[in-house]
Coordinates of C-alpha atoms in Angstrom, one line a residue:
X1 CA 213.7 30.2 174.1
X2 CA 215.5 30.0 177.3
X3 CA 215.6 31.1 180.7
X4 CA 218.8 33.1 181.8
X5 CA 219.0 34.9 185.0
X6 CA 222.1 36.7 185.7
X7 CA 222.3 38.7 189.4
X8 CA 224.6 39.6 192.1
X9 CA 223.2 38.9 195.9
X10 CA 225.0 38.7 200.0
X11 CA 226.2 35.5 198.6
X12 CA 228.2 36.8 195.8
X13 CA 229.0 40.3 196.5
X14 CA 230.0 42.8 199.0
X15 CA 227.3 44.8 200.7
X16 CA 229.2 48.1 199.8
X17 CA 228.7 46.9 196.1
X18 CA 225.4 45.8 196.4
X19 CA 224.1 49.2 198.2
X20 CA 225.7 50.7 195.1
X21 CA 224.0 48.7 193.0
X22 CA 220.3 49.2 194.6
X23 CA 217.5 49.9 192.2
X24 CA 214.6 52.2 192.9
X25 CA 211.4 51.9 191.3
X26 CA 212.0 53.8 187.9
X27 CA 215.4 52.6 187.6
X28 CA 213.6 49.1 187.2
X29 CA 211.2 49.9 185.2
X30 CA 213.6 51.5 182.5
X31 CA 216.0 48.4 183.1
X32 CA 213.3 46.0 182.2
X33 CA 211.9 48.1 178.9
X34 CA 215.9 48.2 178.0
X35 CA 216.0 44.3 178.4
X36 CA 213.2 43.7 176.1
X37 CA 214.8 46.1 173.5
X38 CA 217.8 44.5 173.7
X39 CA 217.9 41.7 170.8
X40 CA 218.8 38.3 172.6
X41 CA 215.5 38.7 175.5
X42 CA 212.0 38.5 174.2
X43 CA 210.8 39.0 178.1
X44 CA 212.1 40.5 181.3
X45 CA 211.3 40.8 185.1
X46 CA 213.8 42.1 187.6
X47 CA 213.9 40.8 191.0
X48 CA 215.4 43.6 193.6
X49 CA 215.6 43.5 197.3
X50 CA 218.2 44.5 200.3
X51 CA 220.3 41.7 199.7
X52 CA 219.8 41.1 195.4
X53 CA 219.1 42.5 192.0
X54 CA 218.5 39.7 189.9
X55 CA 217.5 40.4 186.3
X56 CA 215.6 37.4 184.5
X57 CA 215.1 37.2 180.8
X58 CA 214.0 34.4 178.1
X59 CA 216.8 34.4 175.6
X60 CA 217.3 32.5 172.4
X61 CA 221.5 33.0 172.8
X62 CA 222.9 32.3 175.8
X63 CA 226.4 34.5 175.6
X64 CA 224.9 37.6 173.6
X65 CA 222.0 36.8 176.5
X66 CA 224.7 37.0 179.4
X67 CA 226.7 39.8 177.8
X68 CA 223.8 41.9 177.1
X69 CA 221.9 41.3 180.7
X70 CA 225.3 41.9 182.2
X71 CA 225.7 45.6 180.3
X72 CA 222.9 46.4 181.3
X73 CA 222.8 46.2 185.7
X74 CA 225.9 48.1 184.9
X75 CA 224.6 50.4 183.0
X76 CA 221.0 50.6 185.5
X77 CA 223.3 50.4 188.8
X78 CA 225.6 52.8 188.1
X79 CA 228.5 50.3 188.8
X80 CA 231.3 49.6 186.2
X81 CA 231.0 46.4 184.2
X82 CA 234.7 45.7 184.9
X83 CA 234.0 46.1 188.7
X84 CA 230.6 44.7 188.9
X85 CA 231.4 41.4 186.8
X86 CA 233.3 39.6 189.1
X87 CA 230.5 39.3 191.7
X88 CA 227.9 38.4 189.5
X89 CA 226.6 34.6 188.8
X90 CA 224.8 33.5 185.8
X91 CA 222.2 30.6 185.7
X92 CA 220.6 28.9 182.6
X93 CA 217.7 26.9 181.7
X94 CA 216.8 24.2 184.3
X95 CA 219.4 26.0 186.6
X96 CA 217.9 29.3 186.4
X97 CA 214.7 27.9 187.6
X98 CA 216.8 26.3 190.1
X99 CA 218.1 29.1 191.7
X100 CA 214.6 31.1 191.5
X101 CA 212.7 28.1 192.9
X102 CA 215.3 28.0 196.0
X103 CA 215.3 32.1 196.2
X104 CA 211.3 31.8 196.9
X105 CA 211.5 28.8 199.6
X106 CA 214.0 31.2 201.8
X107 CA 217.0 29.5 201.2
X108 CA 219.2 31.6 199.1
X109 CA 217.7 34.7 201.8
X110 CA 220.4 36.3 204.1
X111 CA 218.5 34.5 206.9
X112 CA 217.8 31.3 206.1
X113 CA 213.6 30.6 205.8
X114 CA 212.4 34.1 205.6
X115 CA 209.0 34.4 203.9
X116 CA 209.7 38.0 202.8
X117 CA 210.7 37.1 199.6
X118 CA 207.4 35.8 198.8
X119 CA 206.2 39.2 198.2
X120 CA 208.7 40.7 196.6
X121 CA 208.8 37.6 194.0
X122 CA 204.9 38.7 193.7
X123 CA 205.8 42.4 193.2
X124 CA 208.7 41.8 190.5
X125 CA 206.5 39.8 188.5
X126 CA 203.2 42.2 188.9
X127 CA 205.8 45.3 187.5
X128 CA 206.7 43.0 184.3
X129 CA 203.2 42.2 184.0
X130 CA 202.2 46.0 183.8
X131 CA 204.5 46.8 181.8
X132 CA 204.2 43.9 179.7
X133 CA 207.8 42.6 180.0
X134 CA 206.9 39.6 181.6
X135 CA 205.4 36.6 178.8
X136 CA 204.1 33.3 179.1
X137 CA 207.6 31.7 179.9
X138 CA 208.6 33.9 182.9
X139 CA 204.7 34.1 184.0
X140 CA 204.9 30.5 184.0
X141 CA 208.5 30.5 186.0
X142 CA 207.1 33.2 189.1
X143 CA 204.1 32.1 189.4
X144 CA 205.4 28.2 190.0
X145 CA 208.0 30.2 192.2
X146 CA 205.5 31.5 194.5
X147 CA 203.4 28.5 194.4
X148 CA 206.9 26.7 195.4
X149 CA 207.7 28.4 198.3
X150 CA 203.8 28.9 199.6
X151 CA 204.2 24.4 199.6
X152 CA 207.3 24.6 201.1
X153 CA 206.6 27.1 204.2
X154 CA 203.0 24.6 204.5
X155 CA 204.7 21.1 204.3
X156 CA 208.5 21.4 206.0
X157 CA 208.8 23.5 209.6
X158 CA 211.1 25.8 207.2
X159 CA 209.8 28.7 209.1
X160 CA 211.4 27.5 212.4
X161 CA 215.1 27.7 210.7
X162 CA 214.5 31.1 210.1
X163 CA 213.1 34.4 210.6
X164 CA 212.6 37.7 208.4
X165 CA 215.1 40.2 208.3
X166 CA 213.5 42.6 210.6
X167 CA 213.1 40.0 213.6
X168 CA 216.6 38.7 212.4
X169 CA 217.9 42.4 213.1
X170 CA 216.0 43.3 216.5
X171 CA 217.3 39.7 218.1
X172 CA 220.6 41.0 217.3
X173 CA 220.5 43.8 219.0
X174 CA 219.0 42.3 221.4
X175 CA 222.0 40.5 222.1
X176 CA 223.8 43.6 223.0
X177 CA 221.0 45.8 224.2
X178 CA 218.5 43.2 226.4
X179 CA 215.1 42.6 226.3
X180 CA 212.7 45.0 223.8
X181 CA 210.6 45.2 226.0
X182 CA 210.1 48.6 228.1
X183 CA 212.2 50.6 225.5
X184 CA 211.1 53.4 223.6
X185 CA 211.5 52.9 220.1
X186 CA 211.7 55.2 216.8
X187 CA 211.1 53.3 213.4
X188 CA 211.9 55.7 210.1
X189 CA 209.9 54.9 207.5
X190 CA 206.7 53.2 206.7
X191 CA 207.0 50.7 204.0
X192 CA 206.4 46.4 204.3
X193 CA 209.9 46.5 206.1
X194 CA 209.3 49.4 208.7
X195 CA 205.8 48.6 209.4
X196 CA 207.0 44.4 210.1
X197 CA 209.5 46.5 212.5
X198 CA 207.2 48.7 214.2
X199 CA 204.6 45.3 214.3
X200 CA 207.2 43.4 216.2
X201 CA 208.1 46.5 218.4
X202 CA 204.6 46.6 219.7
X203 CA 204.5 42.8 220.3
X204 CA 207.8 43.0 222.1
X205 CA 206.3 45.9 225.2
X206 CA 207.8 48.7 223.8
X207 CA 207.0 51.5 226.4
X208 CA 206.9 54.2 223.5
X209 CA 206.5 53.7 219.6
X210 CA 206.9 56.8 217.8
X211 CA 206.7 56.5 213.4
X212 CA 208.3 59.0 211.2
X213 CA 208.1 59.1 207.4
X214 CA 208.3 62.0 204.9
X215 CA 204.4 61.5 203.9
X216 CA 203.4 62.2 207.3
X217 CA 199.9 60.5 206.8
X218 CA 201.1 57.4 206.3
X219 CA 202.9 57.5 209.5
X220 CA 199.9 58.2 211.2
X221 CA 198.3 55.5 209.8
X222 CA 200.5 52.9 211.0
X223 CA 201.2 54.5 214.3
X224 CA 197.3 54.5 214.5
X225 CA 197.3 50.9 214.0
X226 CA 199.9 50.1 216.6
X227 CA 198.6 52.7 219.3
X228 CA 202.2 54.6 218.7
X229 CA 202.4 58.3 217.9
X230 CA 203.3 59.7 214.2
X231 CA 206.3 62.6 213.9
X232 CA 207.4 64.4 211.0
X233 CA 210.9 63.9 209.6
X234 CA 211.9 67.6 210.8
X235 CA 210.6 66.2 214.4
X236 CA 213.4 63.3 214.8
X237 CA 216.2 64.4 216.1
X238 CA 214.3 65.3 219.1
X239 CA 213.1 62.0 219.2
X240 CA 216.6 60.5 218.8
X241 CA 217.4 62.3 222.1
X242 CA 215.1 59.9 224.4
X243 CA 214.9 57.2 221.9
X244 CA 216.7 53.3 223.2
X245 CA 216.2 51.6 219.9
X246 CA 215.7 53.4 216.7
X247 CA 215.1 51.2 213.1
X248 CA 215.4 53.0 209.9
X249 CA 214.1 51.3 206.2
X250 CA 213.1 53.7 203.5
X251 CA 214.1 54.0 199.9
X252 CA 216.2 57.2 200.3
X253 CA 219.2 57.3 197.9
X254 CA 221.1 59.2 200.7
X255 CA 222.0 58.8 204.2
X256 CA 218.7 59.4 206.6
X257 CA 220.7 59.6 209.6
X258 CA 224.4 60.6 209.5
X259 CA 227.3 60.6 212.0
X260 CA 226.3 64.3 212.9
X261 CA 223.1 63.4 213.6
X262 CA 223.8 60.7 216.0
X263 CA 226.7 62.7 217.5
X264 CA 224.2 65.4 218.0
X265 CA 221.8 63.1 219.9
X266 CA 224.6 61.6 222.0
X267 CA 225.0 65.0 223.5
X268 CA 221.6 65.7 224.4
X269 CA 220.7 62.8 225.9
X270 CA 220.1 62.4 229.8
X271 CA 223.7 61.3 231.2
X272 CA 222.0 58.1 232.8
X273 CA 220.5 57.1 229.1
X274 CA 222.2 53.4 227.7
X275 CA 223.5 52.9 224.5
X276 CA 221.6 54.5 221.6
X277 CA 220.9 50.7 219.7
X278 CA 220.5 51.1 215.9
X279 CA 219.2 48.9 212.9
X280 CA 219.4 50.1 209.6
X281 CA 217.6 47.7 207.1
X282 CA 217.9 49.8 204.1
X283 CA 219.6 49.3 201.0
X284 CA 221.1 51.6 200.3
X285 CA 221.6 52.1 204.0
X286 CA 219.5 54.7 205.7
X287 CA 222.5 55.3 208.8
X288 CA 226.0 56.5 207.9
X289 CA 228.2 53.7 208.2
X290 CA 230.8 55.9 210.4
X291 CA 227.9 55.4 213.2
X292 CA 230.3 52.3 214.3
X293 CA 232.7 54.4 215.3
X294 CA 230.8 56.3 218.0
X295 CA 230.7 55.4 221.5
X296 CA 227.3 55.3 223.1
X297 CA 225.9 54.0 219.3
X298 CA 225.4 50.3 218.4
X299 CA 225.0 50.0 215.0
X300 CA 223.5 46.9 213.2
X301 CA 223.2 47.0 209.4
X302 CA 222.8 44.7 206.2
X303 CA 226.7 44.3 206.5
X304 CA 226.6 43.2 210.3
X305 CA 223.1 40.7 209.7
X306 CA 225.4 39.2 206.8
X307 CA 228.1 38.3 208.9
X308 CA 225.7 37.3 211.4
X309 CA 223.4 34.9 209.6
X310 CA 226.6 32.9 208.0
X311 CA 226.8 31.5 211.4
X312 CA 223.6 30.6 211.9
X313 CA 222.3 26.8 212.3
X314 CA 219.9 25.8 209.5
X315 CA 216.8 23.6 210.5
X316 CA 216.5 19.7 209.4
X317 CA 213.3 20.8 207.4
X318 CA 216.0 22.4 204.8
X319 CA 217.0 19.3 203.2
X320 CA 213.1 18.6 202.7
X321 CA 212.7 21.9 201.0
X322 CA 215.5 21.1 198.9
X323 CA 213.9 18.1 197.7
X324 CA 210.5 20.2 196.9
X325 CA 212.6 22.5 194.9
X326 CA 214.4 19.6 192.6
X327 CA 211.0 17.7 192.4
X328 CA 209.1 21.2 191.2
X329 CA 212.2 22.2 188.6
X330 CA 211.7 18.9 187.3
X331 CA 207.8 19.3 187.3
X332 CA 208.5 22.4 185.3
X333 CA 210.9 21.2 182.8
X334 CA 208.3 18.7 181.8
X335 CA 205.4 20.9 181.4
X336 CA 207.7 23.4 179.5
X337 CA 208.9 20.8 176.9
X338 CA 205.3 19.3 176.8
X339 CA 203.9 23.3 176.0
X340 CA 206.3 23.7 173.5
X341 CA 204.6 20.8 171.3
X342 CA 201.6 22.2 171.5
X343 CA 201.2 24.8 168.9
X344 CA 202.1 21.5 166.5
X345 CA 199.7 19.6 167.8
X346 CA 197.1 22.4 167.7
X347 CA 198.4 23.2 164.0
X348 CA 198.1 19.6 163.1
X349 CA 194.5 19.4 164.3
X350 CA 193.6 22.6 162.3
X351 CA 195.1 20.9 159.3
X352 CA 192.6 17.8 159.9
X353 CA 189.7 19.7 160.2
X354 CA 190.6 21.9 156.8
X355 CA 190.9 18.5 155.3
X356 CA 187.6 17.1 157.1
X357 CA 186.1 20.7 155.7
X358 CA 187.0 20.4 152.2
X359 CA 185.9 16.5 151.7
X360 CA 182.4 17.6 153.1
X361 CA 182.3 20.2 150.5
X362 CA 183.3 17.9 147.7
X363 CA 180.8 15.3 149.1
X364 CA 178.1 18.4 149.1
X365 CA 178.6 18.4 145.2
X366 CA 179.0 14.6 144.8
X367 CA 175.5 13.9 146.5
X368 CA 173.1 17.4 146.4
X369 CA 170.3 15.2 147.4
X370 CA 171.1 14.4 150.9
X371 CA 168.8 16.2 153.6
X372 CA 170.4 18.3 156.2
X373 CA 169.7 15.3 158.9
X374 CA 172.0 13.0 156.8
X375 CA 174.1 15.9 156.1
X376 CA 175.0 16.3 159.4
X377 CA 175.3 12.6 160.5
X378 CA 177.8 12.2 157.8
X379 CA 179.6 14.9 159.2
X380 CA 179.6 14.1 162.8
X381 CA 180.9 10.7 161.8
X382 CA 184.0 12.0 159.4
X383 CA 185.0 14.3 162.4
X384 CA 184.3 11.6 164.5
X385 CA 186.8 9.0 162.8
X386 CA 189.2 12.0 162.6
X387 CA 189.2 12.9 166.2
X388 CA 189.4 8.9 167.3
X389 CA 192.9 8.6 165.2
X390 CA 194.5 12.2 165.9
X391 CA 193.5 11.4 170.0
X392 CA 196.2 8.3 170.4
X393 CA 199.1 9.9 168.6
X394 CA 198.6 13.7 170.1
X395 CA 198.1 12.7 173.5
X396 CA 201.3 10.7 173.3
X397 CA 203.1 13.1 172.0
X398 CA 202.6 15.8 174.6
X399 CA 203.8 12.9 177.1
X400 CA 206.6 12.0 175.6
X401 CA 207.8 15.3 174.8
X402 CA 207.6 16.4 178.6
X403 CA 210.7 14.3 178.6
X404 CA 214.1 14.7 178.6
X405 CA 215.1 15.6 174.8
X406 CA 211.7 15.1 173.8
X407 CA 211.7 18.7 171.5
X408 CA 211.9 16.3 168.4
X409 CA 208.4 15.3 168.7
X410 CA 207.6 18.0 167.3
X411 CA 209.9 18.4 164.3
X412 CA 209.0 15.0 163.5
X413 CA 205.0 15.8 163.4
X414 CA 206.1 18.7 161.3
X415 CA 208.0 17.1 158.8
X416 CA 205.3 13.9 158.6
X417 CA 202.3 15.8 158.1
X418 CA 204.3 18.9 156.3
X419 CA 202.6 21.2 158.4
X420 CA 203.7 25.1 157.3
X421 CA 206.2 26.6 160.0
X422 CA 204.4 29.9 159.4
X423 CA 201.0 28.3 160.7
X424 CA 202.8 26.6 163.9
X425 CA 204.5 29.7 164.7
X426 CA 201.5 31.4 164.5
X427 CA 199.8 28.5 167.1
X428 CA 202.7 29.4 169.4
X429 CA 202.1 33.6 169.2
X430 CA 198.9 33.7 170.1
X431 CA 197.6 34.9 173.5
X432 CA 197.4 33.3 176.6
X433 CA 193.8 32.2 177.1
X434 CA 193.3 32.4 181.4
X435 CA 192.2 29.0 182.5
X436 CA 189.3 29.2 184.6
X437 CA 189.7 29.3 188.7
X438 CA 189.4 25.4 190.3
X439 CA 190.7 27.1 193.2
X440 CA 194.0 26.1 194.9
X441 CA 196.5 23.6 194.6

């Protein structure tokens, strides 16, 4: 079995296709059951944020894999296969793991370095865990990815060639706007994203930070948190009327604010009031995209950031994070070909102690006379010898089979000891045993 990720991101689609192709909560949750029902993926975790929706599977045919995954983010999204095909990419074994170790360290992110992604890698891989999509194979694959780009943002300065979308966002309307910093501020919503924005609002001297959400209580929660004032979603377009800066992230499916709206706060605001400054980090957006077109409204949205960050400088530390990432893929190559010998090597061992078992029995019937003390020394001494010639040869084996086209070590141990497939296989289906905690890496 094989990794086989296949995705569309900022890099390789439009944002007007990507807001299309959002998926909420239930819609990945039915996409990842679908994946495991389809016949070439045994497991499944979907990766979805502003800027991707990446669906992951272990395969054991790579173009009824691709043609498969890709049928179904059309069907899921809700965008044509014929349209959504040519933005999608497709990645494949040592690739795949490529491309996921590289998303996790920040640099396949819209804004180069972000540690965002770090939790929404740990959140795709918790919903395939609960819903028991996610195997050994791709547990294996995030949890290295997390582990990956936890080393990276601890041994480069990666952090300093970028920043998270939300600060990304405010800095550039910043540019337009001035300084944060005496402003009065509505955030709409209060997820991870909103909260990060409302976080960096109070840092930056907001004058007034008002929260509002559609479950009121968590609003006041966070605006308890951040000394700013909770408002219900009815309450907002009086806000809007005093507000300078105003950043909207929920998971609506429609537009939060529209034109209207904004058109309608224009005209109530005081005649000496600046530029209404806007950032809409929602996908699918939150703000009606027609905002652009009024005067007294500046508008920044996944579209603008996008066009933004491709101009951005990226930090020296880069090229060392690069290196981490091809030094881990080939880390986890190795220790996936060396796993995959071990079900022989564990069958191979059962077969020696069936054969140690039955000579002790025959020996039992040769010699009735022995006492249980020289019963048992005999025994310890016949597993002994066993154990002494198996160690050399197994232990060598799992090396050399963490090498490069090393998977015929273990057809050859199968075919020299005639070990029974069935017994193997069943070596390789049985559960995952938790290795006990020698704290971190």
């Amino acid at each position: 079995m094989s990794v086989l990720v296949v995705g569309l991101s900022h890099r390789s689609a439009p944002v007007s296709v990507l807001e299309r192709a959002a998926l909420g909560a239930d819609a990945r949750a039915k996409l990842l059951q679908d994946a495991l029902a389809a016949e070439p993926a045994t497991e499944a975790v979907v990766l979805a944020t502003c800027n991707r929706v990446e669906l992951y599977a272990d395969v054991d045919k790579f173009h009824a894999g691709v043609a498969e995954l890709s049928v179904l983010l059309a069907q899921h999204s809700g965008v044509g296969l014929e349209e959504l095909t040519p933005h999608l990419y497709v990645h494949y074994e040592d690739r795949a793991v490529h491309h996921l170790l590289s998303v996790a360290c920040g640099l396949d992110s819209m804004v180069v370095g972000e540690g965002q992604i770090l939790g929404q890698i740990k959140d795709a891989l918790a919903a395939g865990q609960e819903l028991h999509t996610a195997g050994r194979l791709l547990n294996d694959l995030f949890q290295q990815a997390l582990r990956v780009g936890k080393r990276a943002h601890s041994e480069t300065g990666i952090d300093r060639a970028g920043q998270s979308l939300v600060t990304f966002g405010l800095d550039q309307l910043a540019v337009t706007t001035g300084p944060l910093t005496g402003r009065r501020a509505l955030v709409v919503g209060a997820g991870s994203m909103s909260s990060l924005a409302a976080a960096t609002l109070a840092r930056a001297g907001v004058r007034e930070l008002v929260i509002a959400n559609r479950t009121v209580e968590r609003a006041q929660r966070l605006a308890a948190a951040l000394d700013g004032r909770a408002v219900t979603m009815a309450e907002v377009p009086d806000v809007l009327r005093t507000a300078d800066i105003v950043v909207s992230c929920t998971g609506a499916t429609g537009l939060v604010l529209t034109a209207d709206d904004l058109r309608t706060a224009l005209d109530g605001r005081p005649a000496d009031s600046g530029d209404l400054a806007v950032l809409d980090l929602a996908m699918p957006r939150d703000v009606d995209g027609a905002a652009h077109q009024l005067l007294g409204v500046h508008l920044v949205d996944i579209e603008s950031l996008a066009a933004a960050s491709a101009d951005a400088p990226m930090a020296a530390d880069v090229d060392a994070v690069r290196g981490i990432v091809s030094e881990e893929v080939a880390a986890f190559g190795a220790a996936q070909r060396a796993a995959r010998i071990t079900p022989t090597v564990v069958a191979l061992r059962a077969m020696a102690a069936d054969v140690v078992a039955g000579e002790l029995s025959r020996l039992d019937g040769r010699l009735p006379g022995l006492d249980d003390k020289q019963r048992a020394e005999i025994t310890q001494t016949v597993r002994r010898v066993v154990d002494k010639l198996l160690h050399a040869p197994t232990v060598r084996v799992k090396q050399l089979a963490g090498e490069p086209g090393g998977a015929g070590y273990a057809d050859a141990l199968r075919e020299l000891f005639d070990l029974d497939p069935q017994t193997v296989a069943a070596m390789r289906s049985a559960p995952v045993v938790p290795e006990p905690n020698r704290g971190s890496r």
